[in-house]
Amino acid sequence: MAFGNSDRDVFETLESEVRSYLRNWPAVFDRASGSRLYDENGRPYLDFFSGAGALNYGHNNPVLKRALLDYLAEDRVTHALDMSTVAKRAFLEAFREIVLEPRDLPYKVMFPGPAGTNAVEAALKLARKVKGRESVVFFTNSFHGMSLGSLAVTGNAFKRAGAGVPLVHATPMPFDDPLDDRTSGFLWLERLLEDGGSGLDAPAAVIVEAVQGEGGINVARAEWLRDLAGLCRRNDMLLIVDDVQMGCGRTGAFFSFEESGVTPDIVTLSKSISGYGLPMALTLFRPELDVWEPGEHNGTFRGFNPAFVTATAALEEYWRDGGLEKQTLARGEEVGQALDTVAAEGPVPAAGVRGRGLAWGVEFADTSRASRVCARAFELGLLLETSGPDDEVAKLFPPLTVSDEELEEGIALFARAVRETGPSPRTPRR
């Protein structure tokens, strides 16, 4: 017995209506290599989406693939919960030596589950356990995940509406705006914290993205992050930095907060920490915060050893020296200048560009325009997604390993899509 009608494909007849990306990119993808995806008919698409940041080193990176294939060919351990394995030991040793020690970061490492939202849930739970308080401060236009705890500290109204229950124990604050006094929002919060009649329960923590990805590529200034860290210290609140999308070199440095000189109490990583698009997440925290009882937070897929293998290979290949960081920062300057030029073209010149490293966004006055630009880019063979509360930002996320020629090609295709879809973008570059 066949399901559905013969003239409709299985994605539409069998898959849930919750599906998203395939609606914007009506192709059936089959192969992927480096910076390109290929559909089942062999048509190439230049990938400036990078798995929403999960593919910083491109598709099927040959160094990582070789390590993975060798591991699997030898019948090594794949699933192990949180048992000790050779693969996990190699990853932890490499992470300590290559990432933590050179940055003088004292963190313990927790494997909370396979996804970024698992890392955030663990961070929130730990902060509340340590401080004995329920409330957490978050920021406008933030995105931290789709499970209930993470969703409670996410700003997007559409995503919050899908929860089906009240999202509680979280207090929103305005994210950094370079046009405002950087301390104004903090002063207001501090007054509420000090005022016994304000009605504000003392928060356990503040959670923030140094660069908001889903919120529209909003870049927090280094001084704003330092002010935020100071606010947390003065008021006995833990500082959580969500680096799920912007970590692992997306903004240049391995962690997006490094430029500010801040050392968060808790950091969440996922997406590109495995290096290969394999599910893996970390929650990092100061040793004195490690108050968990054995098994108090667990999960079946905390020990996906193939991800440890590719993660170790990525660290060894790309983070032993500062080469990738320098390259990403240099390319970021080039991309920013090129996008300024693109945004200034047309009858109403304006910048509308913001970003850092290889995370960039172009905002449009007509909030439907970004979607039209991304749709036209797809027709031209370039994969882009939108971001921002109204999907008003076209988001450019090429792999960190993209070649100079591919980067130039992608900007040219984006420029053509902008020209062919209407008037110019808006708002000054930040």
XYZ file of C-alpha atoms in Angstrom:
430
model
C 0.000 0.000 0.000
C 1.488 3.359 -1.042
C 1.390 6.438 1.154
C -0.060 9.637 -0.294
C -0.525 10.619 -3.913
C 1.932 9.582 -6.579
C 2.339 13.172 -7.755
C 3.505 14.415 -4.337
C 6.905 13.683 -2.869
C 7.531 11.921 0.427
C 8.800 15.084 2.143
C 5.400 16.707 1.759
C 3.233 13.645 2.330
C 5.082 12.077 5.246
C 7.220 14.697 6.945
C 5.781 17.077 9.562
C 4.744 20.610 8.687
C 7.450 21.781 11.113
C 10.067 21.339 8.361
C 11.691 24.641 7.512
C 14.849 24.876 5.415
C 13.597 22.656 2.604
C 10.785 25.143 1.988
C 13.338 27.845 1.197
C 15.640 25.594 -0.808
C 13.486 23.396 -3.078
C 16.197 20.933 -4.017
C 17.046 17.383 -2.961
C 20.696 17.437 -1.919
C 22.876 14.409 -2.409
C 26.597 15.182 -2.082
C 28.748 17.791 -0.386
C 32.415 18.717 -0.459
C 34.208 21.725 0.966
C 32.145 24.842 0.382
C 29.631 23.242 -1.995
C 26.495 21.129 -1.875
C 25.217 19.222 -4.907
C 21.610 18.272 -5.592
C 20.564 14.892 -6.916
C 20.861 16.199 -10.470
C 24.447 17.294 -9.886
C 23.826 21.050 -9.725
C 26.319 22.740 -7.364
C 25.380 25.300 -4.720
C 27.941 27.475 -2.957
C 27.196 27.077 0.743
C 27.166 30.348 2.715
C 24.942 28.711 5.353
C 27.406 26.170 6.778
C 24.824 24.140 8.645
C 23.834 27.230 10.676
C 27.416 27.276 11.936
C 27.860 23.512 12.377
C 30.227 23.223 9.398
C 32.958 25.788 10.051
C 35.486 23.506 8.320
C 33.276 22.765 5.327
C 31.541 19.607 4.165
C 33.400 16.298 4.422
C 36.653 18.001 5.336
C 39.285 15.511 4.110
C 41.449 15.642 7.252
C 38.491 15.037 9.531
C 36.962 12.441 7.202
C 40.168 10.407 7.159
C 40.301 10.340 10.954
C 36.646 9.299 11.138
C 36.898 6.555 8.509
C 40.023 5.106 10.107
C 38.294 5.040 13.488
C 35.168 3.315 12.172
C 37.140 0.843 10.069
C 38.846 -0.429 13.233
C 35.531 -1.182 15.006
C 36.260 1.377 17.685
C 33.643 2.466 20.232
C 30.832 4.651 18.866
C 28.286 4.909 21.700
C 29.454 5.021 25.313
C 27.226 7.315 27.380
C 29.790 8.962 29.696
C 32.123 5.975 30.006
C 35.852 6.558 29.628
C 37.113 5.829 26.119
C 40.340 6.356 24.252
C 38.592 8.773 21.876
C 37.190 10.911 24.701
C 40.559 10.998 26.445
C 42.277 12.175 23.257
C 39.686 14.934 22.800
C 39.905 16.154 26.400
C 43.698 16.235 26.292
C 43.701 18.143 22.995
C 41.014 20.567 24.181
C 42.938 21.323 27.358
C 46.281 21.735 25.591
C 45.133 23.601 22.471
C 42.142 25.640 23.675
C 41.978 26.052 27.445
C 45.587 26.364 28.625
C 46.799 28.925 26.034
C 43.846 31.149 26.991
C 44.296 30.602 30.730
C 40.723 29.307 31.001
C 40.243 27.148 34.110
C 37.126 25.297 32.984
C 35.839 21.856 33.780
C 34.250 20.116 30.778
C 30.763 18.621 30.824
C 29.157 16.606 28.015
C 25.453 17.458 28.497
C 23.934 15.869 25.380
C 24.210 16.165 21.613
C 22.815 19.648 20.862
C 23.341 23.273 21.749
C 20.081 23.476 23.642
C 21.314 20.601 25.860
C 24.390 22.660 26.724
C 22.236 25.689 27.550
C 19.810 23.661 29.665
C 22.740 22.277 31.678
C 24.179 25.784 32.113
C 20.876 27.176 33.392
C 20.298 24.225 35.706
C 23.815 24.476 37.119
C 23.594 28.242 37.694
C 20.316 27.845 39.570
C 21.690 24.957 41.611
C 24.829 26.894 42.569
C 23.070 30.137 43.465
C 19.831 28.710 44.845
C 17.783 31.157 42.780
C 15.420 30.707 39.837
C 15.527 33.854 37.705
C 17.914 34.339 34.770
C 18.442 37.580 32.827
C 18.535 37.355 29.029
C 18.616 39.850 26.165
C 16.328 41.076 23.425
C 16.713 39.235 20.099
C 18.578 36.395 21.786
C 18.316 32.761 20.709
C 19.429 29.932 23.002
C 17.484 26.858 21.867
C 14.049 25.299 21.451
C 13.678 23.182 24.591
C 11.665 24.866 27.344
C 14.476 26.164 29.551
C 16.435 27.509 26.597
C 13.287 28.921 25.026
C 12.466 30.827 28.219
C 15.665 32.864 27.708
C 15.095 33.322 23.953
C 13.709 36.629 22.748
C 12.014 35.671 19.477
C 8.223 35.898 19.894
C 7.435 33.378 17.139
C 9.662 30.714 18.663
C 8.430 31.423 22.192
C 4.813 31.048 21.042
C 5.443 27.404 20.141
C 6.143 26.434 23.759
C 2.516 25.769 24.672
C 3.156 26.622 28.342
C 4.219 29.781 30.201
C 7.943 30.513 29.920
C 8.932 31.668 33.374
C 11.840 32.531 35.661
C 13.512 34.755 33.049
C 13.871 38.546 32.762
C 14.599 40.307 29.420
C 17.022 43.210 29.063
C 18.002 45.294 26.000
C 20.993 43.980 24.052
C 23.889 46.319 23.294
C 23.010 49.219 20.996
C 25.944 51.363 19.814
C 23.619 54.357 19.486
C 22.783 54.294 23.215
C 24.848 54.845 26.347
C 26.276 51.372 26.957
C 25.582 51.509 30.687
C 21.977 52.803 30.594
C 20.292 49.383 30.655
C 22.733 48.087 33.233
C 22.069 51.034 35.540
C 18.346 50.369 35.343
C 18.854 46.679 36.195
C 21.221 47.519 39.032
C 18.677 49.898 40.525
C 16.038 47.183 40.387
C 18.406 44.735 42.083
C 19.162 47.204 44.859
C 15.546 48.313 45.376
C 13.727 46.054 47.825
C 10.432 47.276 46.396
C 11.183 46.645 42.717
C 9.582 43.202 42.651
C 12.564 41.730 40.831
C 13.795 38.440 42.236
C 17.589 38.273 42.463
C 18.789 36.419 39.349
C 21.090 33.422 39.470
C 22.766 34.323 36.180
C 22.847 36.370 33.016
C 23.035 34.589 29.646
C 24.308 36.401 26.563
C 25.659 35.903 23.034
C 28.684 38.044 22.181
C 27.340 38.067 18.617
C 23.678 37.267 18.143
C 23.286 34.968 15.148
C 19.571 34.201 14.875
C 18.788 37.646 16.280
C 20.240 39.422 13.231
C 24.071 39.331 13.527
C 24.096 41.871 16.348
C 27.650 42.390 17.620
C 28.141 43.342 21.260
C 30.957 45.807 21.881
C 33.866 44.625 23.981
C 33.288 47.393 26.524
C 29.608 46.432 26.835
C 30.570 42.833 27.611
C 33.089 44.048 30.198
C 30.425 46.225 31.799
C 28.086 43.238 31.860
C 30.729 41.078 33.547
C 31.236 43.793 36.151
C 27.510 43.995 36.791
C 27.427 40.240 37.391
C 30.347 40.373 39.821
C 28.840 43.209 41.845
C 25.498 41.457 42.148
C 26.616 37.855 42.723
C 25.255 36.620 39.385
C 26.962 34.093 37.124
C 27.834 35.139 33.578
C 26.917 32.550 30.923
C 28.138 33.081 27.359
C 26.304 31.053 24.724
C 28.927 30.344 22.057
C 27.001 27.557 20.327
C 26.836 29.332 16.961
C 29.652 31.877 17.193
C 32.285 29.700 18.868
C 34.941 27.499 17.278
C 36.427 30.384 15.320
C 33.367 31.841 13.580
C 34.234 35.392 14.698
C 38.008 34.876 14.424
C 39.165 33.802 17.876
C 38.138 30.349 19.075
C 35.659 31.926 21.528
C 33.618 34.953 20.471
C 34.161 36.684 23.844
C 37.977 36.653 23.717
C 38.235 40.166 22.262
C 36.576 41.602 25.380
C 38.999 39.998 27.822
C 36.058 38.656 29.826
C 36.230 35.187 31.419
C 32.648 33.911 31.717
C 31.655 31.648 34.574
C 29.944 29.229 32.171
C 30.297 28.767 28.389
C 28.211 26.636 26.045
C 29.567 25.117 22.811
C 28.053 22.872 20.169
C 27.609 23.038 16.362
C 31.216 23.132 15.067
C 32.914 21.688 18.136
C 32.724 18.247 16.469
C 34.168 19.794 13.318
C 32.226 17.511 11.002
C 28.591 18.293 11.684
C 28.306 15.352 14.073
C 26.182 15.958 17.201
C 28.242 17.106 20.160
C 27.940 19.771 22.851
C 29.961 21.043 25.807
C 29.134 23.034 28.909
C 32.277 24.597 30.374
C 32.406 26.106 33.856
C 34.725 27.209 36.628
C 35.853 24.300 38.853
C 34.209 25.742 41.967
C 30.839 25.521 40.199
C 31.136 21.760 39.707
C 28.555 20.853 42.339
C 26.808 18.118 40.352
C 26.073 14.792 41.988
C 26.968 11.787 39.793
C 24.171 11.259 37.267
C 22.281 14.377 38.350
C 22.274 15.571 34.753
C 22.647 12.900 32.091
C 21.587 11.779 28.633
C 21.912 8.820 26.290
C 24.006 10.561 23.641
C 26.634 12.319 25.729
C 29.355 10.022 24.446
C 29.171 9.944 20.646
C 32.771 8.929 20.124
C 32.957 9.595 16.352
C 32.378 13.267 17.223
C 35.283 13.150 19.681
C 37.485 11.823 16.873
C 36.626 14.559 14.366
C 36.729 17.242 17.078
C 40.260 16.207 18.028
C 41.327 16.204 14.373
C 39.862 19.712 13.902
C 41.708 21.080 16.925
C 44.992 19.550 15.812
C 44.623 20.722 12.204
C 43.284 24.256 12.680
C 44.033 25.481 16.216
C 47.629 24.463 17.018
C 48.721 27.872 15.727
C 46.964 31.156 15.095
C 46.746 30.769 11.339
C 43.008 30.179 11.000
C 42.157 32.996 13.405
C 44.297 35.497 11.493
C 42.894 34.337 8.159
C 39.291 34.604 9.376
C 39.800 38.116 10.749
C 41.492 39.279 7.539
C 38.766 37.791 5.387
C 36.164 39.324 7.649
C 37.531 42.794 6.915
C 37.382 42.061 3.198
C 33.831 40.763 3.408
C 32.701 43.770 5.445
C 34.150 46.193 2.890
C 32.629 44.271 -0.012
C 29.203 44.186 1.631
C 29.397 47.918 2.377
C 29.820 48.440 -1.359
C 26.917 46.133 -2.177
C 24.653 47.824 0.354
C 25.520 51.314 -0.915
C 24.458 50.571 -4.487
C 21.080 51.724 -5.751
C 18.877 54.814 -5.543
C 18.954 55.005 -1.731
C 22.579 54.383 -0.637
C 22.938 53.057 2.882
C 25.214 50.592 4.620
C 23.063 48.086 6.477
C 26.017 45.801 7.210
C 27.251 44.305 10.465
C 29.347 41.375 11.553
C 32.718 40.042 12.627
C 35.029 37.355 11.278
C 32.972 35.280 8.862
C 29.563 36.031 10.387
C 27.849 38.847 8.490
C 24.376 40.252 8.042
C 22.782 42.784 5.714
C 19.549 44.337 6.965
C 16.760 45.603 4.699
C 14.200 48.342 5.285
C 11.532 46.233 3.613
C 11.421 43.280 6.002
C 10.329 40.912 3.211
C 13.311 41.850 1.070
C 15.856 39.635 2.824
C 13.733 36.574 2.055
C 13.501 37.603 -1.592
C 17.266 38.137 -1.750
C 17.900 34.690 -0.282
C 15.397 33.110 -2.686
C 17.066 34.760 -5.663
C 20.489 33.743 -4.349
C 19.285 30.131 -4.268
C 18.227 30.394 -7.901
C 21.724 31.659 -8.686
C 23.343 28.757 -6.815
C 24.107 30.361 -3.417
C 22.683 29.158 -0.100
C 21.842 31.887 2.423
C 19.381 32.117 5.299
C 17.602 35.030 6.932
C 17.800 36.072 10.565
C 16.451 38.791 12.838
C 13.083 39.071 14.618
C 11.288 39.775 11.322
C 13.662 37.835 9.030
C 14.887 41.210 7.837
C 18.580 40.285 7.700
C 20.318 38.240 5.003
C 22.930 36.193 6.842
C 26.267 35.210 5.274
C 28.021 32.268 6.969
C 30.665 30.791 4.644
C 32.924 27.995 5.919
C 36.094 29.249 7.594
C 37.963 27.090 5.056
C 36.355 28.791 2.039
C 38.855 29.662 -0.683
C 39.489 33.240 -1.776
C 37.906 32.450 -5.142
C 34.803 30.957 -3.538
C 34.472 33.916 -1.181
C 34.652 36.320 -4.126
C 32.144 34.228 -6.056
C 29.694 34.179 -3.156
C 29.842 37.955 -2.639
C 29.293 38.483 -6.361
C 26.246 36.202 -6.358
C 24.878 37.953 -3.273
C 25.400 41.362 -4.917
C 23.506 40.195 -7.992
C 20.640 38.891 -5.832
C 20.446 42.259 -4.057
C 20.413 44.181 -7.354
C 17.677 42.005 -8.790
C 15.261 42.204 -5.857
C 14.602 45.896 -5.257
C 15.895 48.942 -3.354
C 18.956 49.156 -1.118
C 19.497 47.909 2.460
C 19.338 50.212 5.480
C 20.962 51.079 8.806
C 24.603 51.954 9.433
C 27.308 49.367 9.834
C 28.026 48.475 13.470
